[in-house]
């Protein structure tokens, strides 16, 4: 696996000077819980980045519930916590990789390749009996310069233009009932973008919480063409990122994130809404 590292990998490199460990724990609906958990106990040397304060912009009329952060502000924040262009970054959470994958994607989008998600997250570290601490690292600023990879991002106009277009597939990463429009606990409209196929992001992991292998991901994404352009979305652009990671593991090379996702899509009048299952259509 190119993007996932096990606890033993991180343990062996814990004190290497170019390693920056980032705690990304966050609970939707309880925005302080992640920082509180970090302050109580974290992997030694880890710094904390907050999904909403650091890895998103404020909510506006459009852009969804977690708009992408301003690039200059994010680069400055990354520098502030000690991340430079030479750093190897390991992100973790306790939500199956969903929040850590957001940082993974953002760093890739900013041109930084040496970024990894810790397999099974903080829970695996604790389960292994490894040391945790409440001590916070003295921050020594780095110098992070962004080189944005615009081809990794899809905007709402790109998604509109893709509808019904040969060679482009939309992947909805939400749970099946939300995709089908049977339930919608968060957003004001239920359903999915017309033509999208449903691959729930959490199915990229095995029942024990470990990430599936590249072969298992290829089997999971059977029916998607390797040469096609894949546009991935979820509710707000966060839990789509584990699917982007899984698609990359499976060898797909033309994968884009619709960062605004469903919550952005429904903020525009006239955008189509579909319900039901399109897997076999």
XYZ file of N, CA and C in Angstrom:
843
model
N 0.844 -1.195 0.000
C 0.000 0.000 0.000
C 0.876 1.240 0.000
N 0.525 2.197 -0.850
C 1.344 3.398 -1.002
C 1.001 4.474 0.013
N -0.240 4.487 0.450
C -0.725 5.621 1.229
C -1.056 5.300 2.681
N -1.094 4.023 3.025
C -1.454 3.587 4.374
C -0.227 2.992 5.047
N 0.037 3.398 6.288
C 1.166 2.822 7.020
C 0.659 2.220 8.330
N 1.202 1.066 8.731
C 0.789 0.447 9.983
C 1.479 1.095 11.184
N 0.972 0.786 12.345
C 1.523 1.326 13.587
C 3.018 1.024 13.703
N 3.424 -0.186 13.339
C 4.839 -0.559 13.476
C 5.732 0.334 12.622
N 5.243 0.732 11.461
C 6.016 1.622 10.582
C 6.265 2.955 11.260
N 5.202 3.512 11.841
C 5.344 4.803 12.509
C 6.200 4.681 13.767
N 6.017 3.622 14.523
C 6.801 3.435 15.743
C 8.295 3.417 15.435
N 8.663 2.768 14.353
C 10.083 2.671 13.993
C 10.676 4.007 13.573
N 9.825 4.962 13.209
C 10.292 6.255 12.698
C 9.842 7.430 13.567
N 9.361 7.116 14.752
C 8.677 8.107 15.581
C 9.503 9.367 15.821
N 10.808 9.197 15.990
C 11.642 10.346 16.353
C 12.570 10.796 15.216
N 12.290 10.323 14.005
C 13.084 10.804 12.883
C 12.709 12.261 12.593
N 13.698 13.110 12.307
C 13.453 14.554 12.291
C 12.513 15.047 11.199
N 12.358 14.282 10.125
C 11.478 14.766 9.058
C 10.045 14.255 9.182
N 9.765 13.479 10.213
C 8.419 12.957 10.429
C 7.581 13.995 11.172
N 6.413 14.305 10.627
C 5.438 15.142 11.317
C 4.148 14.336 11.451
N 3.727 14.120 12.677
C 2.512 13.348 12.962
C 1.384 14.333 13.230
N 0.254 14.120 12.573
C -0.868 15.048 12.711
C -2.099 14.304 13.210
N -2.604 14.734 14.348
C -3.834 14.216 14.929
C -4.996 14.955 14.267
N -5.880 14.224 13.600
C -7.002 14.821 12.867
C -8.355 14.432 13.455
N -8.366 13.973 14.691
C -9.636 13.521 15.257
C -10.666 14.654 15.294
N -11.897 14.308 14.948
C -12.969 15.303 14.884
C -14.300 14.569 14.860
N -15.284 15.071 15.572
C -16.617 14.482 15.557
C -17.604 15.495 15.024
N -18.284 15.159 13.934
C -19.321 16.026 13.419
C -20.398 16.219 14.485
N -20.806 17.452 14.673
C -21.807 17.754 15.687
C -21.233 18.037 17.058
N -19.953 17.804 17.220
C -19.282 18.095 18.500
C -17.880 18.580 18.163
N -17.808 19.818 17.691
C -16.601 20.301 17.047
C -15.405 20.432 17.976
N -15.640 20.447 19.280
C -14.512 20.563 20.218
C -13.956 19.221 20.650
N -14.651 18.133 20.301
C -14.289 16.827 20.847
C -12.911 16.363 20.392
N -12.554 16.664 19.144
C -11.263 16.211 18.638
C -10.103 16.862 19.358
N -10.160 18.193 19.501
C -9.081 18.881 20.219
C -9.045 18.443 21.675
N -10.202 18.251 22.299
C -10.225 17.804 23.691
C -9.600 16.423 23.824
N -9.887 15.536 22.876
C -9.289 14.200 22.895
C -7.775 14.293 22.723
N -7.342 15.163 21.812
C -5.901 15.375 21.594
C -5.232 15.886 22.860
N -5.833 16.869 23.508
C -5.236 17.444 24.713
C -5.174 16.440 25.858
N -6.083 15.487 25.855
C -6.092 14.449 26.894
C -5.033 13.387 26.626
N -4.882 12.988 25.354
C -3.961 11.891 25.041
C -3.750 11.806 23.541
N -2.481 11.712 23.119
C -2.181 11.585 21.696
C -0.844 10.874 21.514
N -0.524 10.556 20.275
C 0.762 9.938 19.964
C 1.863 10.956 20.232
N 2.942 10.544 20.882
C 4.011 11.504 21.198
C 4.489 12.278 19.972
N 4.596 13.590 20.142
C 5.079 14.450 19.073
C 4.022 14.924 18.101
N 2.791 14.412 18.228
C 1.739 14.786 17.280
C 1.301 16.232 17.480
N 0.963 16.877 16.373
C 0.332 18.190 16.392
C -1.127 17.995 16.007
N -1.962 18.993 16.271
C -3.388 18.847 15.994
C -3.827 19.824 14.919
N -4.587 19.314 13.932
C -5.239 20.154 12.940
C -6.731 19.855 12.958
N -7.511 20.904 13.030
C -8.954 20.816 13.189
C -9.649 20.834 11.821
N -10.584 19.906 11.625
C -11.276 19.806 10.341
C -11.910 21.133 9.940
N -12.587 21.787 10.867
C -13.337 22.984 10.509
C -12.509 24.255 10.624
N -11.605 24.334 11.592
C -10.817 25.551 11.772
C -9.603 25.601 10.847
N -9.008 24.460 10.554
C -7.763 24.415 9.786
C -7.921 23.850 8.380
N -8.768 22.838 8.229
C -8.846 22.095 6.974
C -10.097 22.421 6.165
N -10.799 23.484 6.550
C -11.981 23.957 5.827
C -12.044 25.475 5.913
N -12.782 26.062 4.995
C -13.104 27.484 5.064
C -14.462 27.655 5.735
N -14.799 28.876 6.166
C -16.142 29.127 6.717
C -17.218 28.812 5.686
N -18.365 28.387 6.154
C -19.484 28.034 5.276
C -20.059 29.291 4.637
N -20.320 29.207 3.336
C -20.940 30.301 2.597
C -22.188 29.825 1.888
N -22.654 30.619 0.932
C -23.855 30.243 0.191
C -23.625 28.964 -0.600
N -22.439 28.855 -1.185
C -22.071 27.673 -1.944
C -20.754 27.120 -1.391
N -20.368 25.955 -1.871
C -19.123 25.346 -1.409
C -19.318 24.194 -0.460
N -20.558 23.990 -0.018
C -20.838 22.860 0.855
C -20.577 23.135 2.320
N -20.753 22.076 3.122
C -20.611 22.211 4.575
C -19.163 22.296 5.045
N -18.230 21.832 4.232
C -16.806 21.929 4.568
C -16.039 22.422 3.339
N -16.193 23.709 3.007
C -15.497 24.242 1.824
C -13.987 24.079 1.966
N -13.317 23.926 0.837
C -11.859 23.817 0.893
C -11.259 25.071 1.521
N -10.201 24.903 2.307
C -9.558 26.072 2.911
C -8.858 26.926 1.870
N -8.676 28.187 2.195
C -7.868 29.064 1.363
C -6.451 28.493 1.285
N -5.915 28.406 0.081
C -4.626 27.741 -0.116
C -3.511 28.442 0.650
N -3.463 29.756 0.574
C -2.404 30.494 1.271
C -2.515 30.325 2.780
N -3.738 30.370 3.290
C -3.933 30.202 4.733
C -3.560 28.793 5.170
N -3.926 27.799 4.375
C -3.580 26.424 4.729
C -2.072 26.222 4.695
N -1.407 26.729 3.659
C 0.049 26.596 3.574
C 0.725 27.253 4.774
N 0.197 28.403 5.203
C 0.750 29.082 6.373
C 0.526 28.262 7.634
N -0.651 27.649 7.744
C -0.948 26.829 8.927
C -0.074 25.573 8.947
N 0.105 24.942 7.804
C 0.980 23.769 7.723
C 2.396 24.140 8.142
N 2.875 25.274 7.656
C 4.210 25.746 8.043
C 4.289 25.967 9.540
N 3.236 26.537 10.099
C 3.211 26.877 11.519
C 3.365 25.643 12.404
N 2.765 24.531 11.992
C 2.845 23.318 12.816
C 4.065 22.470 12.481
N 4.956 22.997 11.629
C 6.222 22.313 11.396
C 6.308 21.486 10.141
N 5.320 21.606 9.257
C 5.346 20.845 8.005
C 6.055 21.671 6.934
N 7.056 21.066 6.331
C 7.756 21.690 5.214
C 7.617 20.787 3.999
N 8.154 21.219 2.880
C 8.092 20.396 1.672
C 8.940 19.139 1.778
N 9.826 19.093 2.766
C 10.681 17.919 2.966
C 10.108 16.956 4.008
N 9.017 17.323 4.649
C 8.453 16.491 5.725
C 7.789 15.234 5.180
N 7.862 14.176 5.988
C 6.991 13.021 5.782
C 5.876 13.139 6.807
N 4.646 13.228 6.330
C 3.508 13.506 7.200
C 2.693 12.233 7.390
N 2.385 11.919 8.649
C 1.517 10.789 8.967
C 0.294 11.331 9.695
N -0.873 11.148 9.106
C -2.124 11.640 9.685
C -2.898 10.484 10.306
N -3.542 10.762 11.426
C -4.388 9.736 12.044
C -5.645 10.358 12.624
N -6.633 9.509 12.847
C -7.866 9.910 13.529
C -8.375 8.706 14.305
N -9.625 8.732 14.713
C -10.248 7.533 15.281
C -11.614 7.320 14.628
N -11.702 7.726 13.350
C -12.931 7.570 12.570
C -12.689 6.746 11.314
N -11.819 5.758 11.406
C -11.600 4.867 10.279
C -10.813 5.479 9.136
N -10.180 6.620 9.388
C -9.381 7.260 8.353
C -10.082 8.382 7.628
N -11.353 8.658 7.946
C -12.112 9.662 7.214
C -11.513 11.051 7.348
N -11.187 11.457 8.569
C -10.651 12.800 8.796
C -9.183 12.879 8.376
N -8.430 11.829 8.654
C -7.023 11.806 8.253
C -6.893 11.846 6.737
N -7.826 11.215 6.032
C -7.772 11.215 4.567
C -8.033 12.605 3.995
N -8.773 13.433 4.723
C -8.965 14.818 4.279
C -7.619 15.551 4.222
N -6.804 15.393 5.275
C -5.487 16.016 5.262
C -4.612 15.372 4.190
N -4.685 14.038 4.065
C -3.933 13.336 3.009
C -4.246 13.943 1.655
N -5.547 14.137 1.350
C -5.924 14.669 0.043
C -5.456 16.115 -0.107
N -5.641 16.921 0.913
C -5.242 18.326 0.819
C -3.749 18.468 0.539
N -2.936 17.676 1.220
C -1.494 17.754 0.988
C -1.142 17.292 -0.425
N -1.775 16.233 -0.890
C -1.554 15.792 -2.269
C -1.966 16.895 -3.244
N -3.095 17.526 -2.975
C -3.599 18.608 -3.816
C -2.617 19.778 -3.856
N -1.923 19.999 -2.752
C -0.931 21.072 -2.686
C 0.443 20.630 -3.181
N 0.518 19.426 -3.762
C 1.751 18.978 -4.389
C 2.700 18.224 -3.486
N 2.219 17.807 -2.302
C 3.092 17.112 -1.346
C 2.794 15.612 -1.397
N 3.761 14.815 -1.823
C 3.528 13.385 -2.029
C 3.785 12.545 -0.782
N 4.680 12.977 0.082
C 5.088 12.158 1.236
C 4.110 12.334 2.384
N 2.900 11.828 2.193
C 1.864 11.905 3.225
C 1.152 10.562 3.287
N 0.865 10.128 4.511
C 0.336 8.787 4.753
C -0.760 8.847 5.814
N -1.639 7.862 5.767
C -2.679 7.691 6.780
C -2.315 6.501 7.650
N -2.405 6.675 8.962
C -2.071 5.600 9.894
C -3.207 4.590 9.936
N -2.873 3.341 9.618
C -3.895 2.291 9.581
C -4.523 2.085 10.957
N -5.838 2.097 10.984
C -6.659 1.911 12.193
C -6.534 3.058 13.198
N -5.684 4.027 12.915
C -5.656 5.247 13.702
C -5.214 5.113 15.141
N -5.687 6.057 15.946
C -5.257 6.157 17.336
C -5.618 4.902 18.134
N -6.755 4.301 17.791
C -7.181 3.098 18.509
C -6.175 1.973 18.384
N -5.575 1.818 17.194
C -4.584 0.756 17.003
C -3.326 1.041 17.802
N -2.957 2.319 17.877
C -1.784 2.702 18.675
C -1.998 2.334 20.133
N -3.168 2.647 20.666
C -3.485 2.330 22.067
C -3.603 0.819 22.274
N -4.228 0.143 21.322
C -4.409 -1.304 21.432
C -3.069 -2.024 21.481
N -2.076 -1.463 20.804
C -0.738 -2.054 20.801
C 0.016 -1.782 22.096
N -0.597 -1.020 23.001
C 0.029 -0.731 24.292
C 1.148 0.286 24.216
N 1.152 1.083 23.158
C 2.236 2.048 22.975
C 1.963 3.323 23.773
N 3.019 4.042 24.055
C 2.924 5.197 24.923
C 2.115 6.319 24.264
N 1.303 6.975 25.067
C 0.606 8.192 24.655
C 0.958 9.289 25.641
N 0.631 10.506 25.293
C 1.003 11.630 26.145
C -0.009 12.751 26.002
N -0.066 13.609 27.010
C -0.836 14.847 26.930
C 0.078 16.031 26.635
N 1.390 15.792 26.653
C 2.346 16.871 26.402
C 2.244 17.332 24.949
N 2.240 18.635 24.756
C 2.158 19.176 23.407
C 3.539 19.602 22.921
N 3.813 19.241 21.706
C 5.105 19.496 21.088
C 5.373 21.002 20.955
N 6.594 21.400 21.250
C 6.994 22.782 20.968
C 7.126 22.916 19.454
N 6.342 23.819 18.885
C 6.288 23.923 17.431
C 7.482 24.700 16.884
N 8.177 24.072 15.967
C 9.261 24.736 15.238
C 8.762 24.891 13.805
N 8.462 26.114 13.389
C 7.839 26.301 12.073
C 8.672 25.729 10.931
N 7.988 25.212 9.938
C 8.621 24.780 8.702
C 8.347 25.814 7.621
N 8.640 25.449 6.397
C 8.363 26.338 5.261
C 7.710 25.506 4.170
N 6.388 25.646 4.073
C 5.638 24.851 3.108
C 5.193 25.744 1.960
N 5.607 25.377 0.760
C 5.205 26.081 -0.451
C 4.306 25.171 -1.270
N 3.117 25.667 -1.590
C 2.139 24.849 -2.309
C 2.360 24.910 -3.815
N 2.216 23.741 -4.455
C 2.182 23.642 -5.914
C 0.888 22.915 -6.254
N -0.157 23.686 -6.505
C -1.502 23.122 -6.574
C -1.676 22.241 -7.810
N -2.253 21.058 -7.577
C -2.585 20.130 -8.660
C -4.075 20.290 -8.985
N -4.362 21.217 -9.887
C -5.755 21.552 -10.173
C -6.537 20.381 -10.745
N -5.837 19.423 -11.366
C -6.543 18.290 -11.973
C -7.099 17.313 -10.942
N -6.803 17.515 -9.662
C -7.355 16.658 -8.612
C -8.728 17.117 -8.133
N -9.131 18.323 -8.542
C -10.347 18.934 -8.018
C -11.395 19.087 -9.108
N -12.640 18.794 -8.773
C -13.777 19.051 -9.659
C -14.679 20.099 -9.011
N -15.101 21.069 -9.799
C -16.040 22.095 -9.348
C -17.442 21.718 -9.820
N -18.431 22.470 -9.337
C -19.812 22.128 -9.670
C -20.051 22.151 -11.179
N -19.421 23.082 -11.906
C -19.595 23.124 -13.362
C -19.025 21.874 -14.031
N -17.915 21.371 -13.491
C -17.336 20.136 -14.031
C -18.307 18.975 -13.861
N -18.957 18.942 -12.710
C -19.905 17.853 -12.441
C -21.113 17.980 -13.365
N -21.620 19.182 -13.523
C -22.754 19.372 -14.441
C -22.412 18.889 -15.846
N -21.225 19.258 -16.302
C -20.811 18.886 -17.658
C -20.589 17.384 -17.810
N -20.352 16.701 -16.679
C -20.072 15.262 -16.738
C -21.327 14.410 -16.850
N -22.491 14.992 -16.522
C -23.708 14.192 -16.454
C -24.019 13.583 -17.816
N -24.097 12.261 -17.831
C -24.404 11.553 -19.061
C -23.267 11.479 -20.055
N -22.099 11.942 -19.674
C -20.957 11.980 -20.587
C -20.210 10.657 -20.560
N -19.930 10.107 -21.714
C -19.181 8.844 -21.785
C -17.775 9.048 -21.236
N -17.285 8.045 -20.509
C -15.923 8.095 -19.992
C -15.778 8.822 -18.666
N -16.904 9.234 -18.075
C -16.872 9.892 -16.765
C -17.853 9.183 -15.843
N -17.408 8.840 -14.632
C -18.267 8.187 -13.659
C -18.265 8.980 -12.363
N -19.451 9.224 -11.831
C -19.597 9.862 -10.522
C -19.709 8.778 -9.462
N -18.941 8.935 -8.384
C -18.975 7.985 -7.269
C -19.481 8.712 -6.032
N -20.596 8.241 -5.497
C -21.177 8.762 -4.263
C -20.671 7.903 -3.113
N -20.041 8.535 -2.114
C -19.351 7.804 -1.051
C -20.176 7.637 0.215
N -21.432 8.088 0.204
C -22.257 8.033 1.408
C -22.883 6.653 1.610
N -23.463 6.452 2.785
C -24.174 5.209 3.050
C -25.343 5.070 2.084
N -25.687 3.826 1.775
C -26.692 3.548 0.746
C -28.036 4.232 0.990
N -28.582 4.252 2.219
C -29.883 4.916 2.404
C -29.846 6.403 2.056
N -28.734 7.076 2.327
C -28.620 8.491 1.966
C -28.496 8.632 0.450
N -27.699 7.783 -0.143
C -27.554 7.798 -1.607
C -28.908 7.600 -2.284
N -29.680 6.633 -1.808
C -30.967 6.322 -2.437
C -32.048 7.346 -2.125
N -31.761 8.249 -1.181
C -32.752 9.260 -0.816
C -33.759 8.782 0.201
N -33.474 7.656 0.851
C -34.407 7.109 1.844
C -34.258 7.796 3.194
N -33.094 8.377 3.433
C -32.826 9.062 4.699
C -31.826 10.175 4.437
N -31.988 11.275 5.141
C -31.022 12.369 5.026
C -30.971 13.132 6.352
N -30.063 12.709 7.238
C -30.000 13.305 8.574
C -29.279 14.640 8.647
N -28.597 15.034 7.562
C -27.740 16.222 7.637
C -28.170 17.309 6.664
N -28.310 16.977 5.405
C -28.587 17.978 4.379
C -30.087 18.130 4.151
N -30.467 19.266 3.541
C -31.890 19.626 3.440
C -32.619 18.896 2.323
N -31.869 18.259 1.420
C -32.466 17.511 0.313
C -31.878 16.107 0.309
N -32.735 15.109 0.107
C -32.277 13.724 0.043
C -32.116 13.295 -1.404
N -31.216 12.331 -1.630
C -31.002 11.802 -2.964
C -29.551 11.884 -3.370
N -29.298 11.786 -4.672
C -27.922 11.818 -5.171
C -27.866 12.528 -6.516
N -26.658 12.805 -6.967
C -26.461 13.435 -8.267
C -26.831 12.416 -9.350
N -27.646 12.811 -10.316
C -28.094 11.845 -11.330
C -26.924 11.124 -12.012
N -27.074 9.803 -12.073
C -26.067 8.975 -12.723
C -24.982 8.456 -11.812
N -24.899 8.982 -10.589
C -23.835 8.559 -9.673
C -24.041 7.120 -9.221
N -22.924 6.433 -9.035
C -22.941 5.090 -8.472
C -22.474 5.145 -7.020
N -22.966 4.236 -6.219
C -22.730 4.284 -4.784
C -21.665 3.273 -4.350
N -20.590 3.795 -3.731
C -19.564 2.972 -3.098
C -19.302 3.587 -1.726
N -19.930 3.046 -0.698
C -19.800 3.605 0.647
C -18.342 3.571 1.088
N -17.843 4.724 1.527
C -16.405 4.857 1.801
C -15.900 3.843 2.813
N -16.718 3.510 3.835
C -16.251 2.627 4.903
C -16.039 1.197 4.427
N -16.563 0.846 3.252
C -16.354 -0.488 2.708
C -14.960 -0.657 2.129
N -14.143 0.394 2.222
C -12.733 0.276 1.865
C -11.907 -0.374 2.960
N -12.564 -0.677 4.080
C -11.875 -1.350 5.183
C -12.484 -2.724 5.417
N -11.661 -3.607 5.977
C -12.136 -4.943 6.336
C -12.913 -4.858 7.653
N -13.623 -5.935 8.037
C -14.370 -5.908 9.300
C -13.520 -5.610 10.533
N -12.211 -5.943 10.477
C -11.355 -5.666 11.636
C -10.810 -4.237 11.642
N -11.201 -3.438 10.640
C -10.781 -2.040 10.599
C -9.558 -1.762 9.761
N -8.866 -2.810 9.311
C -7.694 -2.595 8.455
C -8.148 -2.261 7.039
N -7.291 -1.542 6.311
C -7.613 -1.163 4.938
C -7.463 -2.363 4.014
N -8.335 -2.421 3.032
C -8.262 -3.486 2.045
C -7.020 -3.315 1.176
N -6.579 -4.415 0.601
C -5.417 -4.391 -0.296
C -5.804 -3.787 -1.639
N -4.805 -3.517 -2.456
C -5.063 -2.981 -3.791
C -5.962 -3.916 -4.595
N -5.720 -5.225 -4.500
C -6.546 -6.193 -5.230
C -7.985 -6.176 -4.720
N -8.133 -6.074 -3.403
C -9.487 -6.014 -2.832
C -10.211 -4.745 -3.266
N -9.486 -3.650 -3.350
C -10.105 -2.413 -3.837
C -10.515 -2.550 -5.298
N -9.662 -3.181 -6.104
C -10.024 -3.368 -7.512
C -11.292 -4.213 -7.632
N -11.414 -5.213 -6.801
C -12.620 -6.041 -6.800
C -13.833 -5.219 -6.361
N -13.626 -4.393 -5.346
C -14.706 -3.539 -4.832
C -15.204 -2.570 -5.902
N -14.287 -2.036 -6.679
C -14.645 -1.063 -7.709
C -14.861 -1.712 -9.072
N -15.152 -3.003 -9.079
C -15.428 -3.696 -10.334
C -16.563 -2.994 -11.067
N -16.374 -2.813 -12.354
C -17.375 -2.100 -13.145
C -16.944 -0.692 -13.498
N -16.019 -0.135 -12.718
C -15.433 1.153 -13.081
C -14.269 0.906 -14.015
N -14.163 1.708 -15.029
C -13.104 1.545 -16.013
C -11.861 2.312 -15.578
N -10.706 1.645 -15.632
C -9.448 2.264 -15.190
C -9.128 3.537 -15.971
N -9.544 3.590 -17.231
C -9.216 4.743 -18.062
C -10.223 5.876 -17.924
N -11.333 5.631 -17.270
C -12.356 6.658 -17.123
C -11.931 7.741 -16.140
N -12.541 8.895 -16.266
C -12.400 9.928 -15.250
C -13.417 9.626 -14.147
N -12.946 9.588 -12.916
C -13.810 9.302 -11.772
C -13.928 10.572 -10.935
N -15.145 11.029 -10.693
C -15.393 12.176 -9.818
C -16.078 11.664 -8.557
N -15.439 11.899 -7.422
C -15.881 11.330 -6.150
C -16.473 12.424 -5.268
N -17.598 12.116 -4.644
C -18.200 13.070 -3.713
C -18.841 12.332 -2.551
N -19.233 13.114 -1.537
C -19.957 12.562 -0.382
C -20.954 13.638 0.043
N -21.104 13.860 1.342
C -21.997 14.920 1.788
C -21.338 16.279 1.746
N -20.080 16.338 2.205
C -19.407 17.642 2.300
C -17.956 17.619 1.854
N -17.516 16.527 1.230
C -16.147 16.476 0.721
C -15.137 15.903 1.681
N -15.584 15.352 2.801
C -14.665 14.770 3.786
C -14.568 13.260 3.595
N -15.678 12.547 3.759
C -15.617 11.085 3.664
C -15.506 10.591 2.220
N -15.504 11.494 1.253
C -15.151 11.092 -0.121
C -13.662 10.819 -0.231
N -12.857 11.474 0.611
C -11.402 11.351 0.446
C -10.874 9.943 0.714
N -11.439 9.151 1.648
C -10.974 7.760 1.741
C -11.236 6.967 0.462
N -12.317 7.301 -0.243
C -12.566 6.630 -1.527
C -11.570 7.072 -2.585
N -11.183 8.355 -2.574
C -10.140 8.808 -3.494
C -8.860 8.027 -3.229
N -8.524 7.883 -1.953
C -7.326 7.133 -1.572
C -7.426 5.685 -2.046
N -8.586 5.068 -1.809
C -8.770 3.660 -2.199
C -8.681 3.491 -3.707
N -9.244 4.424 -4.455
C -9.157 4.354 -5.915
C -7.711 4.478 -6.381
N -6.955 5.355 -5.728
C -5.537 5.471 -6.079
C -4.803 4.175 -5.772
N -5.108 3.574 -4.620
C -4.500 2.285 -4.281
C -4.822 1.236 -5.345
N -6.038 1.300 -5.891
C -6.487 0.306 -6.872
C -5.944 0.573 -8.268
N -5.208 1.679 -8.442
C -4.571 1.944 -9.720
C -5.296 2.917 -10.628
N -6.389 3.507 -10.155
C -7.084 4.514 -10.950
C -6.265 5.801 -10.921
N -6.055 6.404 -12.073
C -5.160 7.558 -12.160
C -5.875 8.855 -12.508
N -7.134 8.770 -12.892
C -7.884 9.980 -13.267
C -9.029 10.200 -12.283
N -8.659 10.471 -11.051
C -9.634 10.604 -9.969
C -9.663 12.047 -9.490
N -10.846 12.623 -9.402
C -11.014 13.996 -8.940
C -12.005 14.015 -7.780
N -11.798 14.933 -6.866
C -12.706 15.130 -5.737
C -13.623 16.303 -6.038
N -14.918 16.066 -5.946
C -15.876 17.177 -5.946
C -15.975 17.635 -4.498
N -15.167 18.633 -4.173
C -14.973 19.008 -2.773
C -16.254 19.527 -2.123
N -17.059 20.266 -2.875
C -18.304 20.773 -2.291
C -19.325 19.680 -2.046
N -19.289 18.658 -2.889
C -20.100 17.452 -2.755
C -21.604 17.760 -2.722
N -22.360 16.833 -2.155
C -23.816 16.920 -2.198
C -24.337 18.225 -1.601
N -23.733 18.682 -0.497
C -24.220 19.894 0.158
C -23.994 21.129 -0.709
N -23.000 21.101 -1.596
C -22.813 22.182 -2.563
C -23.780 22.011 -3.727
N -23.913 20.789 -4.216
C -24.766 20.515 -5.368
C -26.185 21.030 -5.148
N -26.743 20.775 -3.982
C -28.137 21.159 -3.717
C -28.271 22.637 -3.367
N -27.162 23.375 -3.277
C -27.247 24.805 -2.994
C -27.541 25.608 -4.263
N -27.544 24.951 -5.423
C -27.835 25.608 -6.698
C -29.205 25.163 -7.195
N -30.070 26.123 -7.460
C -31.371 25.797 -8.032
C -31.181 25.219 -9.428
N -31.951 24.197 -9.718
C -31.903 23.619 -11.058
C -31.017 22.401 -11.187
N -30.140 22.164 -10.208
C -29.335 20.937 -10.265
C -30.227 19.728 -10.027
N -30.055 18.715 -10.843
C -30.909 17.542 -10.751
C -30.678 16.725 -9.488
N -31.725 16.055 -9.042
C -31.669 15.163 -7.885
C -32.298 13.835 -8.280
N -31.586 12.753 -7.999
C -32.095 11.418 -8.299
C -32.251 10.632 -7.004
N -33.145 9.657 -7.029
C -33.316 8.746 -5.892
C -33.293 7.321 -6.420
N -33.167 6.376 -5.496
C -33.124 4.988 -5.899
C -31.702 4.546 -6.191
N -31.590 3.353 -6.754
C -30.283 2.730 -6.967
C -29.964 2.701 -8.455
N -28.791 3.208 -8.818
C -28.385 3.241 -10.228
C -27.265 2.258 -10.525
N -26.953 1.352 -9.596
C -25.810 0.471 -9.776
C -25.908 -0.349 -11.058
N -27.101 -0.775 -11.373
C -27.247 -1.697 -12.494
C -27.767 -1.010 -13.755
N -27.764 0.329 -13.737
C -28.278 1.031 -14.907
C -27.165 1.347 -15.878
